[in-house]
mmCIF file of C-alpha atoms in Angstrom:
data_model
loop_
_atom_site.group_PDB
_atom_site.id
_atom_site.type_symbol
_atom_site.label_atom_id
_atom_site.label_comp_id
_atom_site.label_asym_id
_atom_site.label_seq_id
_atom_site.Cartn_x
_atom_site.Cartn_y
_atom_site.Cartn_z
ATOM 1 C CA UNK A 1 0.000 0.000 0.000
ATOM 2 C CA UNK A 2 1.278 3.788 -1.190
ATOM 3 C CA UNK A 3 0.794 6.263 0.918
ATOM 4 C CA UNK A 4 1.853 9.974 0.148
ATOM 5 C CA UNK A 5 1.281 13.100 1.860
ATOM 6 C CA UNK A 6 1.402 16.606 0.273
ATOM 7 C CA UNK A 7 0.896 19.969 1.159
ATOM 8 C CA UNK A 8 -0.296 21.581 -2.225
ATOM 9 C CA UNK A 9 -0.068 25.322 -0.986
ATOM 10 C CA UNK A 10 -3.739 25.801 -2.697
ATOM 11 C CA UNK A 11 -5.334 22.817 -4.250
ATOM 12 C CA UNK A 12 -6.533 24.487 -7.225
ATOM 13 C CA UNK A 13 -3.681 26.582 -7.824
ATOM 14 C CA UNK A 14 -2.147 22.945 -7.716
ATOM 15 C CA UNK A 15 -4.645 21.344 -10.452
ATOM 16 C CA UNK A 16 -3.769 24.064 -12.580
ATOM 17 C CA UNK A 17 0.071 22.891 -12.550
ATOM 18 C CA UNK A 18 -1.211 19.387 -13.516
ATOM 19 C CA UNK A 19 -1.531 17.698 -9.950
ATOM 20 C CA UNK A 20 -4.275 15.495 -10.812
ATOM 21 C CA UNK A 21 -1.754 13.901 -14.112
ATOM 22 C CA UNK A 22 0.369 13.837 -11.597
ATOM 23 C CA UNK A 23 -1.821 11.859 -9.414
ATOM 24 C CA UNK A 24 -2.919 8.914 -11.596
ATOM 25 C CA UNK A 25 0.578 8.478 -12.863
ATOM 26 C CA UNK A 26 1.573 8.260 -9.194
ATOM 27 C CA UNK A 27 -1.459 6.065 -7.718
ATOM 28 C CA UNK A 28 -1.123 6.303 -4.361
ATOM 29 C CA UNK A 29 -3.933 4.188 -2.314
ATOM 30 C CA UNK A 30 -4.102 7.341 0.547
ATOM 31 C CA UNK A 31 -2.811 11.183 -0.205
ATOM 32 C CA UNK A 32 -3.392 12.963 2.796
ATOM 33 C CA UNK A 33 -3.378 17.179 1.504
ATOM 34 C CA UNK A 34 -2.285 20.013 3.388
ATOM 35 C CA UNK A 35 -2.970 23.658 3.200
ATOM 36 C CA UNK A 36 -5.627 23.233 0.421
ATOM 37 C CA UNK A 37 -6.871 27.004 0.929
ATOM 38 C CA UNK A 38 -10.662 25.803 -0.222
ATOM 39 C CA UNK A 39 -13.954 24.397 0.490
ATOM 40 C CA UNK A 40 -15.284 21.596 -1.378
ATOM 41 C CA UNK A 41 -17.716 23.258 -3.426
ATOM 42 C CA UNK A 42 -14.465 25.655 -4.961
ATOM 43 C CA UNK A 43 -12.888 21.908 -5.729
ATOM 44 C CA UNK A 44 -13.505 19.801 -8.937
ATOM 45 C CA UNK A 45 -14.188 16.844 -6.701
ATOM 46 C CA UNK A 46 -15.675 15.507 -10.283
ATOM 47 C CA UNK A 47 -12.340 15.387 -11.571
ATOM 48 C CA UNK A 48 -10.864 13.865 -8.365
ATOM 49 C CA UNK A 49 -12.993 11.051 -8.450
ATOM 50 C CA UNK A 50 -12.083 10.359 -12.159
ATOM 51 C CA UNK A 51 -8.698 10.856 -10.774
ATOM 52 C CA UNK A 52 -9.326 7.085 -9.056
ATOM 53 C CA UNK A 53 -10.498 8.762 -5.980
ATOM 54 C CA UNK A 54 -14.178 8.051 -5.047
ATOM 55 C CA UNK A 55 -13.634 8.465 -1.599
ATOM 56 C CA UNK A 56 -12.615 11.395 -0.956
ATOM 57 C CA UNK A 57 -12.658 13.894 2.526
ATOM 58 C CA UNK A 58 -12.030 17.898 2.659
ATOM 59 C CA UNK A 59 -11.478 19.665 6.401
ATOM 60 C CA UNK A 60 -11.019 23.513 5.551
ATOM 61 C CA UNK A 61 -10.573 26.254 7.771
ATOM 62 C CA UNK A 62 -13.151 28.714 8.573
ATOM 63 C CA UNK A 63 -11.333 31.562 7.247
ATOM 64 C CA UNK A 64 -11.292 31.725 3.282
ATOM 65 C CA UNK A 65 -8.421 30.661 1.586
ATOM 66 C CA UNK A 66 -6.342 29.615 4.424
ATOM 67 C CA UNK A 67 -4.755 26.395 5.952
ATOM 68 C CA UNK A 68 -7.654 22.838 5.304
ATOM 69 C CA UNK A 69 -6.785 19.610 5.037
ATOM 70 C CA UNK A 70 -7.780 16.823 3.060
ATOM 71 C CA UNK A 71 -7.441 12.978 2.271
ATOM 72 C CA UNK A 72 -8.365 10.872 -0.827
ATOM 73 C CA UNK A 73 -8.760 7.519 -0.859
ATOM 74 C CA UNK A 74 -8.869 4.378 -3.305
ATOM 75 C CA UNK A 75 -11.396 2.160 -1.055
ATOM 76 C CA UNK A 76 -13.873 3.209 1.849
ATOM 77 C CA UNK A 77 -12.475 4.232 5.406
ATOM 78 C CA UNK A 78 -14.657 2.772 8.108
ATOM 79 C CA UNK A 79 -14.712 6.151 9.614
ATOM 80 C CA UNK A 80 -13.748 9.545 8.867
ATOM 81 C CA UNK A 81 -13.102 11.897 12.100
ATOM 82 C CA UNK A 82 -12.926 15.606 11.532
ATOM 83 C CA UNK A 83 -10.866 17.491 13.778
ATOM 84 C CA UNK A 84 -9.553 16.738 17.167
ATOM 85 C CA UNK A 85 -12.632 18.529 19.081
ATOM 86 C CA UNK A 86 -10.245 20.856 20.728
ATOM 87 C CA UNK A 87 -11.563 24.220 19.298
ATOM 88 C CA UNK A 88 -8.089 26.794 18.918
ATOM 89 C CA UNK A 89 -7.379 23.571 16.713
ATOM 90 C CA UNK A 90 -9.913 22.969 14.713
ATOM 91 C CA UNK A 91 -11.128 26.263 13.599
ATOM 92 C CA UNK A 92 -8.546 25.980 11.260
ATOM 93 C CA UNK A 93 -9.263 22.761 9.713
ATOM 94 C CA UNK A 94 -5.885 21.057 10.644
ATOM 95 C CA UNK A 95 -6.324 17.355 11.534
ATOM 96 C CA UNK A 96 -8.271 15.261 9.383
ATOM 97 C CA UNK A 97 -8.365 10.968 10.364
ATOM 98 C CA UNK A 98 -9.285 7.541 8.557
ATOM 99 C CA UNK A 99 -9.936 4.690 9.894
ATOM 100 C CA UNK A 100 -9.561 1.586 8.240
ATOM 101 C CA UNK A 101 -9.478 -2.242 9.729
ATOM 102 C CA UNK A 102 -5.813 -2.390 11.236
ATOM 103 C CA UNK A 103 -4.368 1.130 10.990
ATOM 104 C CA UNK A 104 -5.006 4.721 10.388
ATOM 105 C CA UNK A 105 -4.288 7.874 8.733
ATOM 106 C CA UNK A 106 -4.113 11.523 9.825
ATOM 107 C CA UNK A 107 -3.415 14.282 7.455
ATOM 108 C CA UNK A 108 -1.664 16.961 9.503
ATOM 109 C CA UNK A 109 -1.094 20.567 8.773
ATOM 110 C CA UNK A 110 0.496 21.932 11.958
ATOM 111 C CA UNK A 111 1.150 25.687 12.272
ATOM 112 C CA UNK A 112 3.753 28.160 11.496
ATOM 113 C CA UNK A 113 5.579 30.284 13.893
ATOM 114 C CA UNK A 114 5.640 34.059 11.394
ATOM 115 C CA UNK A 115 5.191 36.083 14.115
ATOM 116 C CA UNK A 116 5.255 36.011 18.334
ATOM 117 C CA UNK A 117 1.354 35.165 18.322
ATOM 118 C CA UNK A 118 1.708 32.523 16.227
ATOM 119 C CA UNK A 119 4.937 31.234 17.742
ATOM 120 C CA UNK A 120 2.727 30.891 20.680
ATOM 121 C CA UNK A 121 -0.653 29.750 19.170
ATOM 122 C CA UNK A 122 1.770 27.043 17.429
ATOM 123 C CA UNK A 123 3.029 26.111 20.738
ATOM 124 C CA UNK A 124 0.202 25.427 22.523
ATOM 125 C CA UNK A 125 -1.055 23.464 19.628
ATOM 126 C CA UNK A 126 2.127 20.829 19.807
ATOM 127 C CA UNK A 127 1.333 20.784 23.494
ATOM 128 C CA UNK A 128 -2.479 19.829 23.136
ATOM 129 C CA UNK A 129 -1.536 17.899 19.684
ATOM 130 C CA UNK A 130 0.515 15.606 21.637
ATOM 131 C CA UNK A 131 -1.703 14.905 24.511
ATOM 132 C CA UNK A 132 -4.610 14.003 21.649
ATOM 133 C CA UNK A 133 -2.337 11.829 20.382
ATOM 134 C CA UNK A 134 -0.861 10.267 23.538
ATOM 135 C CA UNK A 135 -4.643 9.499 24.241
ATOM 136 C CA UNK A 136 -5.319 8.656 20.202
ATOM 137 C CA UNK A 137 -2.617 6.188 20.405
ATOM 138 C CA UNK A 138 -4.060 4.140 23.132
ATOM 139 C CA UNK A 139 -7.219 3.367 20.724
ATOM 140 C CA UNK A 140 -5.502 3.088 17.314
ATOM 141 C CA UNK A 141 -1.541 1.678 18.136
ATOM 142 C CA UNK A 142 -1.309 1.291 14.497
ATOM 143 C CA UNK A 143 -0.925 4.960 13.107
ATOM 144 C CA UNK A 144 0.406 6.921 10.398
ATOM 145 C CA UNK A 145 0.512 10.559 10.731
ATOM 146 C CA UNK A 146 1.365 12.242 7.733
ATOM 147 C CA UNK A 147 1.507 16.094 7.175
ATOM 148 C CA UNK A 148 3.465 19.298 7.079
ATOM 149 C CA UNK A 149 4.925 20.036 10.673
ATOM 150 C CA UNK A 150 6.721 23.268 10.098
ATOM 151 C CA UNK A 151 9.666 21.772 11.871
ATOM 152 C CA UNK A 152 12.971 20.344 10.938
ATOM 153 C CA UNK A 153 13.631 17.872 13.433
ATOM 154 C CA UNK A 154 17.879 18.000 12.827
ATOM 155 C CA UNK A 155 20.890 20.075 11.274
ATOM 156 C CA UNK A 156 20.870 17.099 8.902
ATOM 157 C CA UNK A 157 17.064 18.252 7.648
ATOM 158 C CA UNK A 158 18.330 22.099 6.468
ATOM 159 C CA UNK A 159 20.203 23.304 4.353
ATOM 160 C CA UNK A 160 21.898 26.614 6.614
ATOM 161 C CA UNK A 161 21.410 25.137 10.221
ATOM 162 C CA UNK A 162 23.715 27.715 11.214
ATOM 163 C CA UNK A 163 22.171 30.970 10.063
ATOM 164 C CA UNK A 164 18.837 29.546 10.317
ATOM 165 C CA UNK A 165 19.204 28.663 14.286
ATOM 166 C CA UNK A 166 17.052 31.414 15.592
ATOM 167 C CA UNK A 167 14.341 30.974 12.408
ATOM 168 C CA UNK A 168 11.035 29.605 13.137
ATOM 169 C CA UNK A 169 10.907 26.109 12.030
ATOM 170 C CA UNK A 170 14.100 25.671 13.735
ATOM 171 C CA UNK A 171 14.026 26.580 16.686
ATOM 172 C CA UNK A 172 15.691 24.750 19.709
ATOM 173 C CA UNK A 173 12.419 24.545 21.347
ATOM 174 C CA UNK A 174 10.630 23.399 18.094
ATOM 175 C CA UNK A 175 13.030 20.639 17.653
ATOM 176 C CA UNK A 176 13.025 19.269 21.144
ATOM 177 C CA UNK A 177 9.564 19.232 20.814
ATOM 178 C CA UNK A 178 9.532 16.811 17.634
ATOM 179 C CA UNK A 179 12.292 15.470 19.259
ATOM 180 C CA UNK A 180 10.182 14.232 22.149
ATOM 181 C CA UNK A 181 7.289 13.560 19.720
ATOM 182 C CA UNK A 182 8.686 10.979 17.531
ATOM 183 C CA UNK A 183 10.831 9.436 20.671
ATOM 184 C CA UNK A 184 7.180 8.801 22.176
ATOM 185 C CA UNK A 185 6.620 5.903 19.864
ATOM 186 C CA UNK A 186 7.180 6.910 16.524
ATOM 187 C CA UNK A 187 9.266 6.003 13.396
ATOM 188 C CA UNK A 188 10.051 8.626 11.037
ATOM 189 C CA UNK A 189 9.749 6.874 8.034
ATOM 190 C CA UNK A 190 12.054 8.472 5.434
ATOM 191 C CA UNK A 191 14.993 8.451 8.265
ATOM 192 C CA UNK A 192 14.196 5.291 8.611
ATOM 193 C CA UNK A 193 15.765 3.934 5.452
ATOM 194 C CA UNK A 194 17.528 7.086 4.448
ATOM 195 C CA UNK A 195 20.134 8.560 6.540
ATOM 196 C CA UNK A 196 21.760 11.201 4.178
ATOM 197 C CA UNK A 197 21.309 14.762 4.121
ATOM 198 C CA UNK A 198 19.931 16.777 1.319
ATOM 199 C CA UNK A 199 16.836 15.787 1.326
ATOM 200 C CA UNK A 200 14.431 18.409 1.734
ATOM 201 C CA UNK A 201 10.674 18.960 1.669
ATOM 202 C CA UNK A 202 10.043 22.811 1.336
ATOM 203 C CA UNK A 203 12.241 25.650 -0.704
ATOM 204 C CA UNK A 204 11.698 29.440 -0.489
ATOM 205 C CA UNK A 205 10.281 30.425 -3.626
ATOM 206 C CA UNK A 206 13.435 33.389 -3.231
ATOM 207 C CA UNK A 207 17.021 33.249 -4.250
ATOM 208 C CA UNK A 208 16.477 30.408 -6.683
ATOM 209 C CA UNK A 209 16.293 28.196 -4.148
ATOM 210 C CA UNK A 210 14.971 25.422 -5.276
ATOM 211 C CA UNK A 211 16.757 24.830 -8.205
ATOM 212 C CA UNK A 212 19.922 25.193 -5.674
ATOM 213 C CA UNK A 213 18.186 22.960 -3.034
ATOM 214 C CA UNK A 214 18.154 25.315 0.024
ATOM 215 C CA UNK A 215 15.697 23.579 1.197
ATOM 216 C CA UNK A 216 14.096 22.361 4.689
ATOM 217 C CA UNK A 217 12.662 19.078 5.507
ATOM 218 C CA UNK A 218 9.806 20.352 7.452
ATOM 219 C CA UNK A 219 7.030 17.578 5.789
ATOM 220 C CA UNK A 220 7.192 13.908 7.883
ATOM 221 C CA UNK A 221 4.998 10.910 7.541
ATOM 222 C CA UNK A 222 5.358 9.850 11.190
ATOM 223 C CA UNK A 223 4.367 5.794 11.862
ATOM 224 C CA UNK A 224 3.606 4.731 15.595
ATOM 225 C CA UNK A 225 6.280 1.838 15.853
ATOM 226 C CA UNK A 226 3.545 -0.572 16.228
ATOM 227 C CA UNK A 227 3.912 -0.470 12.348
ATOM 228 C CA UNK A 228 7.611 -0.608 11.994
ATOM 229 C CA UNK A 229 7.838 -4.160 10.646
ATOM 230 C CA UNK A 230 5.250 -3.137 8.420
ATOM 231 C CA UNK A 231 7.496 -0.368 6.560
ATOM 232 C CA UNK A 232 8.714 -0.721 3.330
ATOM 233 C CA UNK A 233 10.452 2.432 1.382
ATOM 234 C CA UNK A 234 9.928 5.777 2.251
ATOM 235 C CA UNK A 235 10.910 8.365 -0.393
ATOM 236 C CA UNK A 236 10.648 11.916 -1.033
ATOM 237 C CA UNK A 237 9.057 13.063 -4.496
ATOM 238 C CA UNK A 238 11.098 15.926 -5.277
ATOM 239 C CA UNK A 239 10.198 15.820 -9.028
ATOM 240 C CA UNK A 240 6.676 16.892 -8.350
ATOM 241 C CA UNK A 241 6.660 20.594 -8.772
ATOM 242 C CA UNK A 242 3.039 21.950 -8.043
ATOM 243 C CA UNK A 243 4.107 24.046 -5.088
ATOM 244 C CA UNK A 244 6.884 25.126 -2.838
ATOM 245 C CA UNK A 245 6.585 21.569 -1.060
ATOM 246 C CA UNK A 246 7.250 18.250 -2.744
ATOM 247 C CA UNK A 247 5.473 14.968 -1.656
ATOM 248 C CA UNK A 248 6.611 12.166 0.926
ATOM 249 C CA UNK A 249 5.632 8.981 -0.057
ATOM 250 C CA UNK A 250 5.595 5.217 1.857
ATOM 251 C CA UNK A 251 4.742 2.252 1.357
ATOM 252 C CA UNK A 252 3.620 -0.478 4.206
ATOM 253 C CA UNK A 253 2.346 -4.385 4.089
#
């Protein structure tokens, strides 16, 4: 099974680049969306479900064209669970869940730190985030959460760690925090089979810097380690060019 997450930065901006070729020729089972920046009546969910994708789930924020989530799907979750039902989270339309027999998916668009109120809206919601999940995990042990987490978790995952120390996204704090996340029973699944640096997620749309790969690797599909056995390849997608983010792909038994 092929599972990919994404965050399009504007889902239709995206189609316009050719996302949904992209898509078929790709053929994930699950793609889990982030910051789609629409509701579902602004989406050609026509076209999505010719895409292969019948089943298909959009979480947006209340605000208009910001932040949302999303997650299409090949076959029929047994349950879909919108938000977390903690409020200063949801209003935003950042965690979106299936369920299917033995595992889930989350698509997970957690926020940026731009300014001193967000820095601290952002750290509150990592706080509450990872008491929800503390409590998720003791339902479903077998768990995949796959998003953007505006974090690189090491010097290893950017491409200036020195000049780039006191930066949002990489911030001591921020990093201790994912640190302690993933050490509370996760595998991050591209570190696990790939070790080498250089591998980003996420380029500034400045300086050229993609085509120079300053990037950061901010975008993680996190597995609880229930499901480590279960990993196959992890990969990241860097030839998909429909926003400032490329995909992250895995694949599981």
């Amino acid at each position: 099974m092929k599972i990919i997450s994404y965050n399009v930065n504007g889902i239709r901006a995206a189609i316009t680049k050719g996302f949904l070729d992209w898509l078929q020729q790709a053929n994930p089972d699950i793609i889990c969306l982030q910051e789609i920046k629409a509701t579902p009546e602004q989406i050609p969910l026509d076209l999505i479900k010719e895409a292969g994708y019948p089943y298909n789930y959009w979480y947006p924020a209340q605000k208009k064209g910001y932040s949302g989530v999303a997650i299409l799907c090949k076959t029929e979750p047994k349950q879909i669970v919108f938000g977390t039902g903690i409020e200063h989270m949801d209003f935003e339309g950042r965690n979106l869940r299936v369920d299917f027999e033995d595992f889930s998916v989350m698509s997970l668009y957690l926020p940026s730190g731009t300014n001193i109120a967000r820095l601290d809206h952002k750290f509150k919601f990592m706080d509450d985030f990872h008491n929800y999940i503390s409590e998720l995990k003791k339902e479903i042990p077998n768990l995949l959460i796959c998003g953007d987490y505006n974090i690189c978790h090491q010097a290893i995952d950017i491409h200036d760690p020195i000049r780039n120390a006191k930066v949002s996204g990489f911030l001591p704090e921020e990093r201790s925090w994912l640190d302690m996340f993933i050490n509370s029973g996760f595998v991050d699944t591209f570190r696990h089979f790939n070790k080498d640096p250089h591998h980003y997620t996420w380029w500034s749309y400045r300086a050229n810097a993609r085509n120079n790969n300053k990037g950061w690797r901010i975008d993680y599909i996190l597995a609880t380690k229930n499901m480590e056995n279960r990993l196959t390849r992890s990969v990241i997608l860097s030839d998909a060019k429909h926003s400032d983010h490329c995909p992250v792909m895995v694949e599981i038994q």
